[in-house]
Short mmCIF file of C-alpha atoms and ligand atoms in Angstrom, two decimals:
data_model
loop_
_atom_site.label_atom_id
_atom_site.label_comp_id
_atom_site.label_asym_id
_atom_site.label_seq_id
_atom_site.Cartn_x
_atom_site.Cartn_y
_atom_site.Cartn_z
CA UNK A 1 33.60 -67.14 13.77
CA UNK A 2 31.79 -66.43 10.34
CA UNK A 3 28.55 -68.53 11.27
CA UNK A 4 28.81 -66.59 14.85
CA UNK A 5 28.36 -63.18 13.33
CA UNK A 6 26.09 -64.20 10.46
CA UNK A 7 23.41 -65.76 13.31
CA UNK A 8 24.44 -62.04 15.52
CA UNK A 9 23.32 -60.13 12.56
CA UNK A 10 20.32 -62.20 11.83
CA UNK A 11 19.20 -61.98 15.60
CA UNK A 12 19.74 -58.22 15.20
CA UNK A 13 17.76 -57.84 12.16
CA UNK A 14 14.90 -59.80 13.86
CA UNK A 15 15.11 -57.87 16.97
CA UNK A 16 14.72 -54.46 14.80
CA UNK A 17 12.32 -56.27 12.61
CA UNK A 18 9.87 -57.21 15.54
CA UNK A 19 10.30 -54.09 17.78
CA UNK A 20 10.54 -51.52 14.62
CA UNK A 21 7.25 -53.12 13.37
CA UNK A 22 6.12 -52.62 16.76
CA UNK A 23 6.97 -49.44 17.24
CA UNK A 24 5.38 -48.24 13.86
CA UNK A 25 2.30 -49.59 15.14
CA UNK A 26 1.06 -47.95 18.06
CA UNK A 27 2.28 -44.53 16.02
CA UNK A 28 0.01 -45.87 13.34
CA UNK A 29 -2.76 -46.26 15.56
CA UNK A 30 -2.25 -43.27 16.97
CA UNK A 31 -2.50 -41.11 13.59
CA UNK A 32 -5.24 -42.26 12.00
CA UNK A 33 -6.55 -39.23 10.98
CA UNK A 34 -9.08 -39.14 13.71
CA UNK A 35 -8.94 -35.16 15.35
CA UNK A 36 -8.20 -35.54 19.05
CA UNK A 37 -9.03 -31.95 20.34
CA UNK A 38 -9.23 -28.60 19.63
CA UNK A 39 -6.67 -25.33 20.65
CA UNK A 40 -5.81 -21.63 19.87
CA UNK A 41 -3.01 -21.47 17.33
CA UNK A 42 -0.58 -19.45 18.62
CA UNK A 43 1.00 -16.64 16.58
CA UNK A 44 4.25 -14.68 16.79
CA UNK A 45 5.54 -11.65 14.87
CA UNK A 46 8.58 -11.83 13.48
CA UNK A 47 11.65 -12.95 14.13
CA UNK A 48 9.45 -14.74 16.83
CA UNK A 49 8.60 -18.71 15.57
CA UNK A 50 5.75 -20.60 17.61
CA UNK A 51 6.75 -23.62 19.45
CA UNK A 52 6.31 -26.83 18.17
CA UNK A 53 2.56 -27.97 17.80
CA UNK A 54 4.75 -31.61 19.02
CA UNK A 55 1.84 -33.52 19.52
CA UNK A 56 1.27 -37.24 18.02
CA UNK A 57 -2.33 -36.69 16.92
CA UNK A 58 -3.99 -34.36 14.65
CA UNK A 59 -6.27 -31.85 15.84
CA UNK A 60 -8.62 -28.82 15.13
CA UNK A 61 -6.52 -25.61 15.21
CA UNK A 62 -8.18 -22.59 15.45
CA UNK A 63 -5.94 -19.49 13.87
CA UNK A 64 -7.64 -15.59 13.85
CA UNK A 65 -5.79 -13.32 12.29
CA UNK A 66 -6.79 -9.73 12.33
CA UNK A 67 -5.93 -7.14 8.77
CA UNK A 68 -5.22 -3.48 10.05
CA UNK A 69 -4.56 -0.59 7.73
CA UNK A 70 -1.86 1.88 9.83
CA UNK A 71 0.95 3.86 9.44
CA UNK A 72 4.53 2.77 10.85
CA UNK A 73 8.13 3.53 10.52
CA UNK A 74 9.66 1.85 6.86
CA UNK A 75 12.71 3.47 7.38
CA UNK A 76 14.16 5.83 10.24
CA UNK A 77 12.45 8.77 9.04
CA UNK A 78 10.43 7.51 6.67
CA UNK A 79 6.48 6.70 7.12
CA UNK A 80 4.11 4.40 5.06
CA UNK A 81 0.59 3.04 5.57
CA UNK A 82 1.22 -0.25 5.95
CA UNK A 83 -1.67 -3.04 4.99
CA UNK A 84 -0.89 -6.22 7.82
CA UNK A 85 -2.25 -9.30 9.55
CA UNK A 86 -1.91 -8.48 12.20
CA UNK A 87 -0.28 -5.36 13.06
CA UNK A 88 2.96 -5.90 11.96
CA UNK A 89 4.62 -6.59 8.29
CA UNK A 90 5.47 -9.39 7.77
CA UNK A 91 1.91 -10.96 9.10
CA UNK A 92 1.82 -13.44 12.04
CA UNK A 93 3.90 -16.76 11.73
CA UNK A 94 1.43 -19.86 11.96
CA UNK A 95 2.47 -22.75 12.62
CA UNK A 96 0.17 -26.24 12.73
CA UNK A 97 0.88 -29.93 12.14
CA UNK A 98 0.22 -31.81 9.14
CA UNK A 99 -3.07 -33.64 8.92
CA UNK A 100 -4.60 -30.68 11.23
CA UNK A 101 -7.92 -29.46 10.41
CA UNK A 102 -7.99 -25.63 10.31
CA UNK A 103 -10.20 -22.93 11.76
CA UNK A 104 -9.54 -19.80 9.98
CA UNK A 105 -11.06 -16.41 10.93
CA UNK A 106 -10.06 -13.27 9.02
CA UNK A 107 -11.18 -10.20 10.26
CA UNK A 108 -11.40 -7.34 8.92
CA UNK A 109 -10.99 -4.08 11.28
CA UNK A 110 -14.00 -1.87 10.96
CA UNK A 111 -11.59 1.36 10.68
CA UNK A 112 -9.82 -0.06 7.11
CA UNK A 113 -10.83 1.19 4.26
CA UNK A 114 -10.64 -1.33 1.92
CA UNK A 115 -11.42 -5.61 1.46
CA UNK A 116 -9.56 -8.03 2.08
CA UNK A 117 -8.93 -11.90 1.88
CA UNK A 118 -6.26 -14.39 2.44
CA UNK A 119 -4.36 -17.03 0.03
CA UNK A 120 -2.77 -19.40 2.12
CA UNK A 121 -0.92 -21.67 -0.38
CA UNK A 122 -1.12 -24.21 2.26
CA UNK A 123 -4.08 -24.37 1.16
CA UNK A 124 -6.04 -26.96 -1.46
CA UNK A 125 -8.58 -25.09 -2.36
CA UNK A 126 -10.10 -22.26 -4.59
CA UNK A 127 -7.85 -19.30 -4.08
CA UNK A 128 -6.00 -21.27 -1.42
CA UNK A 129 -8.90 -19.90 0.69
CA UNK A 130 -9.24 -16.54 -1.16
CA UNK A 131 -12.75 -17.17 -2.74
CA UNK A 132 -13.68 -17.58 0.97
CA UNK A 133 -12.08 -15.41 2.49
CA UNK A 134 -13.24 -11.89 0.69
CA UNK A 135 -13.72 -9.60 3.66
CA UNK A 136 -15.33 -5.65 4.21
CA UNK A 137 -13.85 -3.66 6.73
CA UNK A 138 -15.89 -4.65 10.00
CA UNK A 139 -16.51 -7.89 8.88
CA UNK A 140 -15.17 -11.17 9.74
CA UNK A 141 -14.86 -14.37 7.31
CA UNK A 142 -14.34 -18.12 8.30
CA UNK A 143 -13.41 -21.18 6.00
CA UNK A 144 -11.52 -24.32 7.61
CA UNK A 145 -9.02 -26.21 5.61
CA UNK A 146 -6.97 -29.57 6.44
CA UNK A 147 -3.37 -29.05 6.13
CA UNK A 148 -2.70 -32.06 3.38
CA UNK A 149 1.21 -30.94 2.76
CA UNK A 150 3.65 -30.21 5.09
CA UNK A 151 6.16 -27.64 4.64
CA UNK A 152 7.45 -23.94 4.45
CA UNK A 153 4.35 -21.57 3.01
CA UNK A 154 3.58 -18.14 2.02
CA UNK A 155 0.30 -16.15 2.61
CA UNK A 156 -0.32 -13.16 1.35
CA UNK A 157 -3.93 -11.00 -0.03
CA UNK A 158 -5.20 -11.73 -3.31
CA UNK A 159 -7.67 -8.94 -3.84
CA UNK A 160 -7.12 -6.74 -6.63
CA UNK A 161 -5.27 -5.35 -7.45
CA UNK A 162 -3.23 -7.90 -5.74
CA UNK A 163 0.29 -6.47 -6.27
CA UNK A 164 -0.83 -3.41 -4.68
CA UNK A 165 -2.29 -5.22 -1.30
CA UNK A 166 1.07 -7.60 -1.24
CA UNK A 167 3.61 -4.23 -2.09
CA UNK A 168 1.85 -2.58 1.04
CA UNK A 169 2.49 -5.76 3.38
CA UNK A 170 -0.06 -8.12 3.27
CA UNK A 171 2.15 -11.11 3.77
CA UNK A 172 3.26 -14.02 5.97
CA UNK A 173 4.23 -17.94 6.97
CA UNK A 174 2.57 -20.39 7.46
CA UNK A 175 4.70 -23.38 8.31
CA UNK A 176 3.14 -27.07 7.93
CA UNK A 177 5.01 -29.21 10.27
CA UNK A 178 5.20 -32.68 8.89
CA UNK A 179 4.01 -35.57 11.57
CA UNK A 180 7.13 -36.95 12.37
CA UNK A 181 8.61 -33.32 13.17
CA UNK A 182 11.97 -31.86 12.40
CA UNK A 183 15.01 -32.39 14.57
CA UNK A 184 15.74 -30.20 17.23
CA UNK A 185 17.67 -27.27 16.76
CA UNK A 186 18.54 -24.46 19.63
CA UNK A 187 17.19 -21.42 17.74
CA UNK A 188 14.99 -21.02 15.09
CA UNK A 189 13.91 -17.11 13.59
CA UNK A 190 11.14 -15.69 11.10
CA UNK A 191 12.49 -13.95 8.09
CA UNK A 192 10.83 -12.51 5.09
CA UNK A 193 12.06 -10.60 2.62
CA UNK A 194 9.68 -8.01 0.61
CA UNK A 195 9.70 -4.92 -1.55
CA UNK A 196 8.45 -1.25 -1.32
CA UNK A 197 7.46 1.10 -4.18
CA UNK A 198 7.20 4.28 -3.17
CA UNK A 199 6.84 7.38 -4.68
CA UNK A 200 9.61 9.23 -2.61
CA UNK A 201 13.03 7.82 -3.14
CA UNK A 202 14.82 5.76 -1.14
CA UNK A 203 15.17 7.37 2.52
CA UNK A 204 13.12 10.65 2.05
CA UNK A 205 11.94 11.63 5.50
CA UNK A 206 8.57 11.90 5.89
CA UNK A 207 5.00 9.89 5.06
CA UNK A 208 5.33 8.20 1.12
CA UNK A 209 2.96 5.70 -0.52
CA UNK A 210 2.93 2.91 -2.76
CA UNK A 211 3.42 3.95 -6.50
CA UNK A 212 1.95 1.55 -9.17
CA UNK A 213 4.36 2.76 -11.84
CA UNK A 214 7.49 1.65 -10.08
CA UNK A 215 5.50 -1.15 -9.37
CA UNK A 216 4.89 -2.45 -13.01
CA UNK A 217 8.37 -1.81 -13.91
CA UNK A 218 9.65 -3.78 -11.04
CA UNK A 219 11.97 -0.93 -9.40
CA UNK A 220 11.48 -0.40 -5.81
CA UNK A 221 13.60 1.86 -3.43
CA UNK A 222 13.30 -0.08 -0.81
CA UNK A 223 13.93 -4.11 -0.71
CA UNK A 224 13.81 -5.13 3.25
CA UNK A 225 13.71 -8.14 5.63
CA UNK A 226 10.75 -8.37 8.03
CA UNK A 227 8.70 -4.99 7.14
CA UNK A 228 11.71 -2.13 7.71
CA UNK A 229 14.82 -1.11 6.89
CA UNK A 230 17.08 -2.65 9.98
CA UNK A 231 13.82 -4.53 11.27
CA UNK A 232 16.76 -6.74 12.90
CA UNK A 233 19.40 -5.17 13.03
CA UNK A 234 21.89 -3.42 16.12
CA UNK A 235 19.85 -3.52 18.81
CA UNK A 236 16.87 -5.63 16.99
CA UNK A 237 19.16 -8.20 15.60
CA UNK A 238 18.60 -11.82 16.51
CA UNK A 239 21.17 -13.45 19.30
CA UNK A 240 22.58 -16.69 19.52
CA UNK A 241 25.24 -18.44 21.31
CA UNK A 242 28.13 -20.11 20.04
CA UNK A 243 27.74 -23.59 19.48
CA UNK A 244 24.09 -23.10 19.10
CA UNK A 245 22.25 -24.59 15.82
CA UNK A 246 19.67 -22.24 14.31
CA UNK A 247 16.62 -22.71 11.86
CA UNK A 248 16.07 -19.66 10.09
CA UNK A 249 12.18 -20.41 7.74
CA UNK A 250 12.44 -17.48 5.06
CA UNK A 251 9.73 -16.49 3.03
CA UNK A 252 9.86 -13.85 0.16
CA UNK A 253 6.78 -11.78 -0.58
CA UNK A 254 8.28 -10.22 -3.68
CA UNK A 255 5.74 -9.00 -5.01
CA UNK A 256 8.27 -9.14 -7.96
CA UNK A 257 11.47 -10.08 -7.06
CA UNK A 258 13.38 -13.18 -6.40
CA UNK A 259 16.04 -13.37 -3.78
CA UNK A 260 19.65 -14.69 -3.72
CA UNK A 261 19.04 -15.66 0.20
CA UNK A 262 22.42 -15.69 1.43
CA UNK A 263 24.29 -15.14 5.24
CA UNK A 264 27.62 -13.48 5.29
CA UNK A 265 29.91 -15.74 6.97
CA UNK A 266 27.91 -18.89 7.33
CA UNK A 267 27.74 -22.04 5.12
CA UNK A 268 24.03 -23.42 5.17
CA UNK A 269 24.33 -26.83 7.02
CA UNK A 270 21.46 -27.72 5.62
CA UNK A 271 18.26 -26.31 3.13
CA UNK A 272 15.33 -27.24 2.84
CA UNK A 273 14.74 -26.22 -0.97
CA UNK A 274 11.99 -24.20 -1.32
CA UNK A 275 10.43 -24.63 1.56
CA UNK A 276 9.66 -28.77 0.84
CA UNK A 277 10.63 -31.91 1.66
CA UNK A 278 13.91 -31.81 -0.42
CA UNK A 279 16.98 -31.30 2.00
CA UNK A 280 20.17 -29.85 0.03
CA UNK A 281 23.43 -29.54 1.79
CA UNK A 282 26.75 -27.02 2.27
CA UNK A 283 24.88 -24.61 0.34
CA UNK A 284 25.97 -20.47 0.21
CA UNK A 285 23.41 -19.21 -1.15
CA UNK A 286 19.95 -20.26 -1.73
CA UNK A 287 17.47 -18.79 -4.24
CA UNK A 288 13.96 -17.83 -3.03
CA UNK A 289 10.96 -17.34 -5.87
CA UNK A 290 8.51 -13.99 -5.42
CA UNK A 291 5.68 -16.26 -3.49
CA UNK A 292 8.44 -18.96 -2.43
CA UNK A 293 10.10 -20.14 0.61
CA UNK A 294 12.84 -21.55 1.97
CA UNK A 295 14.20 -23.66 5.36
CA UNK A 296 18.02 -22.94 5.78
CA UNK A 297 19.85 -24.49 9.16
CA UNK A 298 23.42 -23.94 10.39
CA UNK A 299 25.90 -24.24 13.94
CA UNK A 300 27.53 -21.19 14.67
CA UNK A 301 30.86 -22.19 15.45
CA UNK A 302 31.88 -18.68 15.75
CA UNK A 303 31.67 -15.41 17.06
CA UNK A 304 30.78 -11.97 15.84
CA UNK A 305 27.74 -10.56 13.34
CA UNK A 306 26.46 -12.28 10.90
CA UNK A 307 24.45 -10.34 7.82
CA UNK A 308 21.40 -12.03 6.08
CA UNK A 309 21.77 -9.99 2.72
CA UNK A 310 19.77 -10.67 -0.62
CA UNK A 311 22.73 -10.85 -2.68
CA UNK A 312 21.39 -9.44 -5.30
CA UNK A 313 23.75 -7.12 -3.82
CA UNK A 314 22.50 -3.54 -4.02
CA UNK A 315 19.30 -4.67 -2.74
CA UNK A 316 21.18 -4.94 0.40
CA UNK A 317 23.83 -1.87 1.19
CA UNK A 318 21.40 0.45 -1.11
CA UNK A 319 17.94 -0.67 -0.65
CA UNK A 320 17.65 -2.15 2.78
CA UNK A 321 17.95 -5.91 2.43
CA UNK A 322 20.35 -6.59 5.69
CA UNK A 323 19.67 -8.73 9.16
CA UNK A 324 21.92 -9.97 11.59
CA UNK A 325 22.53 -12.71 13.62
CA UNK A 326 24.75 -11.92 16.26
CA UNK A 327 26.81 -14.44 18.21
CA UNK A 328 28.20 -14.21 21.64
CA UNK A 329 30.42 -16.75 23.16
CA UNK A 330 34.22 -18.18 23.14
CA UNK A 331 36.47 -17.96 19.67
CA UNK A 332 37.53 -20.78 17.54
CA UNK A 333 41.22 -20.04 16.32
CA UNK A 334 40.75 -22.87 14.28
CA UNK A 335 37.49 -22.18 12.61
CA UNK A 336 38.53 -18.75 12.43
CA UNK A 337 41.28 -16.75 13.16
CA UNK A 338 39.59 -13.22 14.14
CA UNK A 339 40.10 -10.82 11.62
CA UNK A 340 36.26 -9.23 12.72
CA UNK A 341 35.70 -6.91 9.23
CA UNK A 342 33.03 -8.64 7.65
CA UNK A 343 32.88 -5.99 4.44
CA UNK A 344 32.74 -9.16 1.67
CA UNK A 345 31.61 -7.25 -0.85
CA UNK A 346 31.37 -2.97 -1.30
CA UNK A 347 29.84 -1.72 -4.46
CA UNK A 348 30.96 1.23 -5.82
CA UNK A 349 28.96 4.51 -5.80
CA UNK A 350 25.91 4.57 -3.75
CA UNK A 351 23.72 6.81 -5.76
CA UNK A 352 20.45 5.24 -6.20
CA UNK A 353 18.99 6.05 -10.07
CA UNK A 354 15.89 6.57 -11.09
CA UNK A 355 15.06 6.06 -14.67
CA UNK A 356 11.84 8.09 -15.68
CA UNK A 357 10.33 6.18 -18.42
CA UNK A 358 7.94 8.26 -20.97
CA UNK A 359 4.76 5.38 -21.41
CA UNK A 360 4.62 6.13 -25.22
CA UNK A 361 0.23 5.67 -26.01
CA UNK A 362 -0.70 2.36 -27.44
CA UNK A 363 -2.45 3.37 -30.47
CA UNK A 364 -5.13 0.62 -30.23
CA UNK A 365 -8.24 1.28 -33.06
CA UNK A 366 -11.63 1.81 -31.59
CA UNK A 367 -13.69 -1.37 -30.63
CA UNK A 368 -17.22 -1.82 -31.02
CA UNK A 369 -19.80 -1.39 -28.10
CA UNK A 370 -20.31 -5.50 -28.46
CA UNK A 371 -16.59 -5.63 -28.54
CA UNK A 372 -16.13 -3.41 -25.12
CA UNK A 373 -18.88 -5.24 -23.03
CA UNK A 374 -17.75 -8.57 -23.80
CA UNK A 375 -13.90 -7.34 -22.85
CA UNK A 376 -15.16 -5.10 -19.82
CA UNK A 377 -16.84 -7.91 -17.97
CA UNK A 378 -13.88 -9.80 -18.13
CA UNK A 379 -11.39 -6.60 -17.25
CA UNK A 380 -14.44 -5.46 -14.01
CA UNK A 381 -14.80 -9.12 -12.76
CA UNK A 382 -10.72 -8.86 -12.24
CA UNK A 383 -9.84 -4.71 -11.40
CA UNK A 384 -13.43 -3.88 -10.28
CA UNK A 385 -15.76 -6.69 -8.52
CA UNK A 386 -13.49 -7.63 -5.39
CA UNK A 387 -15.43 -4.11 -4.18
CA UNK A 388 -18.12 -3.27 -6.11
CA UNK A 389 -19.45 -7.02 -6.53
CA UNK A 390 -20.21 -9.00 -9.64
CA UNK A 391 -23.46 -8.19 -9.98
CA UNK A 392 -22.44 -4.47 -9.41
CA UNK A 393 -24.32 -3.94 -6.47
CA UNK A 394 -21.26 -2.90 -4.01
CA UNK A 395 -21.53 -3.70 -0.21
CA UNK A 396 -23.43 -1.48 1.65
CA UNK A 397 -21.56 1.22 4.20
CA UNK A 398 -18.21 0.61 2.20
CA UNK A 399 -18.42 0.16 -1.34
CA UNK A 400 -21.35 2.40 -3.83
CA UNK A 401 -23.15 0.25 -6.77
CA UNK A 402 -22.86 0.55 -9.51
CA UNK A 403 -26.16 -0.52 -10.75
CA UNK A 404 -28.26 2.33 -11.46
CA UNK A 405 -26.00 4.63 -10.22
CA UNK A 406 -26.76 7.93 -10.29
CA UNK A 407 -24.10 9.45 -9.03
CA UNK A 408 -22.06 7.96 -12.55
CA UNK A 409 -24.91 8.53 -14.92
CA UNK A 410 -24.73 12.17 -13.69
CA UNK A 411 -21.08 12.53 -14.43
CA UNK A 412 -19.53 14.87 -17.18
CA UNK A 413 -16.88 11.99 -17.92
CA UNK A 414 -18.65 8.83 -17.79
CA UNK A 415 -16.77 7.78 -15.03
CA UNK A 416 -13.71 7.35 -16.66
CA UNK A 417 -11.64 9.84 -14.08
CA UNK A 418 -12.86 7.40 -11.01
CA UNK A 419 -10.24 4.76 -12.08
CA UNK A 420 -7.92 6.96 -13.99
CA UNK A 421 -7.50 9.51 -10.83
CA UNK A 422 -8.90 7.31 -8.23
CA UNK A 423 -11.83 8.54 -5.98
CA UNK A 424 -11.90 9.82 -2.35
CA UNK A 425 -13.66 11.82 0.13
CA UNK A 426 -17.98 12.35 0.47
CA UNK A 427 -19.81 11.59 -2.53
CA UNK A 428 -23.68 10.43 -2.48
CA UNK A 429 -24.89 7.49 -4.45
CA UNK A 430 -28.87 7.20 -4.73
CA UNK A 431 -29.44 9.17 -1.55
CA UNK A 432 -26.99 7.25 0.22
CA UNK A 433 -23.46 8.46 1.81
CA UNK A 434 -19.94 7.09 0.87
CA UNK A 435 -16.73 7.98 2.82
CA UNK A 436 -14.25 5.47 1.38
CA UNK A 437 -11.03 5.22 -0.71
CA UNK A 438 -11.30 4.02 -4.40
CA UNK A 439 -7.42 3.48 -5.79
CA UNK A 440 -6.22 4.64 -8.66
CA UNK A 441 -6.21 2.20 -10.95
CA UNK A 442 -3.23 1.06 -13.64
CA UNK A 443 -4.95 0.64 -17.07
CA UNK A 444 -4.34 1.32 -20.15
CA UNK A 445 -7.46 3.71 -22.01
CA UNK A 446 -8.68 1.24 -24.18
CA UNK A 447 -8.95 -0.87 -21.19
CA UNK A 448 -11.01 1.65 -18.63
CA UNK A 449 -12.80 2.65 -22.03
CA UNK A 450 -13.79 -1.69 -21.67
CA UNK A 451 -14.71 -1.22 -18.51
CA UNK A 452 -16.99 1.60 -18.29
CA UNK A 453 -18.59 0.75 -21.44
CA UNK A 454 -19.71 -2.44 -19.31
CA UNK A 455 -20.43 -0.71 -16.39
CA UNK A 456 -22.22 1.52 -17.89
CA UNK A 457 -25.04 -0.69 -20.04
CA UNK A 458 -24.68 -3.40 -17.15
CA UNK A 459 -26.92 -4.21 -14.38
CA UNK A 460 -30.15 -1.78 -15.73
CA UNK A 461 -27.41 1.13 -16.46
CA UNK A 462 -28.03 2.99 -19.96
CA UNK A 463 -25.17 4.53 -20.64
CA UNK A 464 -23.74 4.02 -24.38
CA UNK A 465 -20.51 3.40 -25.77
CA UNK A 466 -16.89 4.86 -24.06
CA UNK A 467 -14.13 5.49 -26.62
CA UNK A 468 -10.55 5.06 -25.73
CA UNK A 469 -10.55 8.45 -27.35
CA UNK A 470 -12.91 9.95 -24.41
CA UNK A 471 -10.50 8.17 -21.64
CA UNK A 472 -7.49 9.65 -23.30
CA UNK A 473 -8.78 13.78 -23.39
CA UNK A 474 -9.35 12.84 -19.27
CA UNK A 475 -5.81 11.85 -18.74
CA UNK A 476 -4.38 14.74 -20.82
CA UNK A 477 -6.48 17.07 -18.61
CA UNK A 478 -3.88 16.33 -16.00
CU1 CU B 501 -5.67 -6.87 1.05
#
């Protein structure tokens, strides 16, 4: 009997052996790196997820994604000029297979005011593809990349001031599938998570924009899943069925917070831990880094809502951060008995604070004009030269030079007001016209005195030395 099921077990292992070994073959021959074709990467807004790429070999994948400036709805009521890829916050969901060679194309709508690039972190690479990626309005970029990692990955723009162009919705997925797929589920949603400073408070009606000051100190109003306040929610939210598995692949933008990813009423079967090849299980709640992702899967056994929350918990009833999943189909007494409120948690008062900090002036002594051009290259090359160039020259029909302007020589305040107030409407820079936006930028006087002092006896400019002194009787003008 013993020697029967030893030489059963050892026929078995040989079978497996010799067919596995097979089998593993012709799969290896199949990948071996060699691209097999070309196609059109297809792209979904959220809570939309492209199908599958499902196919054995790897292949050239051509993705265009398109930035628009434009104003939509951030709340009911409320109005903000949103910076996409592609229309909509969050940006378009890619999805491609590992070992793919990529196509990018960013474009760069001719109506925008401002540059823009893309860093994939997919992406090995300078700037995961920012460096080649730096586009002018009416311009289009390409760079190719292969997809060496699979997983869950953010994208977002990385021209400065970067927090700014991620805080006004330049942000998205980019999911590497890995060769041998994932297994099947029934649903699977796009979720992402991101913050808005504005200056209006939470839920004023009417247009507001991005304010750098909340910003640095990390307080938005508004903290939201997939670009809005109830982007999927009520009528928006996502369906499912009752029995049906779902794949929800979250990203969170930040640009400064982490979340506490977490749905109420649902166990997380299984998560992919930030967004890689580590698979955690029975998990509540799963914690997302600013730039981070995550891949969560559950069944529904059970009817009613469920709420995707950051539970960082005011975030969610105060500040927007609420989705839901609903599910339609048959009870389960035994999973659950019915009871339909689904209030876990209610914090008490709902006023949301704001906490006006006075910026008390750095006294920082006086540097010397050496001192000032050695730290303003440093401070232009990262606040100033995504626009106006390295070598100061700007782009021509969006961005003035700065070398040999005469536009800044001719100014009463050296130019310090252009980045302390920022700069809009006509102006005229050596006989030619400019029509564009220039931000207001957040730095500190010494540092804009740095930065002027450079621009200023840079690039054939004679200008002199800028005191932190001179920066600071501008900003008390105000
Ligand atoms: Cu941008």
């Amino acid at each position: 009997m013993r020697i029967l099921q030893t030489k059963l077990v050892i026929a078995l292992l040989l079978s497996t052996i010799v067919f596995g070994g097979c089998v593993r073959k012709s799969k290896k021959a199949k990948d071996d790196g060699k691209m097999t074709g070309q196609y059109e990467a297809e792209l979904t807004d959220a809570p939309l997820v492209p199908a599958s790429p499902g196919y054995d070999y790897p292949k050239k994948v051509v993705v265009r994604l398109e930035v628009l400036e434009h104003v939509m709805r951030l709340a009911d009521g409320v109005e903000y000029n949103f910076w996409t890829f592609g229309g909509k916050v969050p940006g378009k969901f890619i999805r491609v297979r590992e070992g793919d060679d990529v196509e990018f194309y960013l474009s760069n709508h001719p109506n925008n005011k401002l540059p823009h690039n893309i860093d994939l972190h997919a992406v090995t690479g300078p700037g995961g593809g920012a460096e080649g990626s730096m586009t002018a309005p009416g311009h289009t970029s390409q760079f190719s990349f292969k997809a060496l990692n699979p997983g869950l990955f953010i994208y977002h723009c990385a021209t400065a001031p970067v927090g700014m162009h991620i805080a006004n919705g330049m942000y998205g997925l980019i999911f590497v599938e890995p060769k041998e797929g994932l297994p099947k589920v029934d649903k699977e949603f796009y979720i992402m998570q991101s913050e808005f400073y504005t200056k209006a408070k939470f839920g004023t009606p009417g247009l507001t924009s991005f304010d750098m000051g909340k910003a640095f100190d990390e307080q938005p109003d508004y903290v939201v899943f997939n670009g809005s306040v109830g982007a999927a929610m009520g009528d928006n939210a996502m369906q499912v069925k009752v029995g049906e598995t779902v794949r929800l692949y979250v990203g969170n933008a930040g640009p400064g917070l982490v979340s506490s990813f977490h749905v109420i009423g649902e166990i997380f079967d299984k998560v992919h831990v930030e967004g890689g090849k580590l698979i955690n299980e029975n998990i509540g709640t799963t914690l997302i880094p600013a730039g981070g992702t995550a891949i969560v899967e559950f069944k529904c056994e059970t009817p009613g809502a469920l709420t995707l929350v950051d539970h960082s918990i005011f975030r969610a009833f105060n500040k927007g951060a609420l989705a839901q999943i609903k599910v339609v189909g048959e009870g389960n007494q035994e999973v659950y008995s019915g009871k339909q409120k689904d209030m876990v948690y209610q914090p008490e008062g709902s006023a949301i604070q704001s906490i006006t900090k006075a910026t008390p002036a750095a006294v920082v002594p006086e540097k010397s004009q050496a001192e000032r051009m050695l730290n303003g290259k440093i401070l232009f090359e990262g606040n100033c030269a995504a626009c106006h160039q390295v070598n100061g020259e700007g782009l021509p029909g969006a961005f003035p030079p700065l070398a040999n302007s005469d536009y800044l020589m001719a100014r009463a305040d050296k130019g310090v007001g252009i980045p302390l107030h920022g700069l809009s409407g006509k102006i005229k820079v050596n006989g030619k016209e400019y029509d564009g936006v220039m931000p207001q930028m957040q730095l500190t006087d010494d540092e804009i005195a740095s930065i002027m002092t450079y621009v200023r006896n840079s690039w054939g400019n004679k200008g002199g030395l800028v005191k932190a002194s001179d920066v600071k009787s501008e900003r008390d003008k105000k």
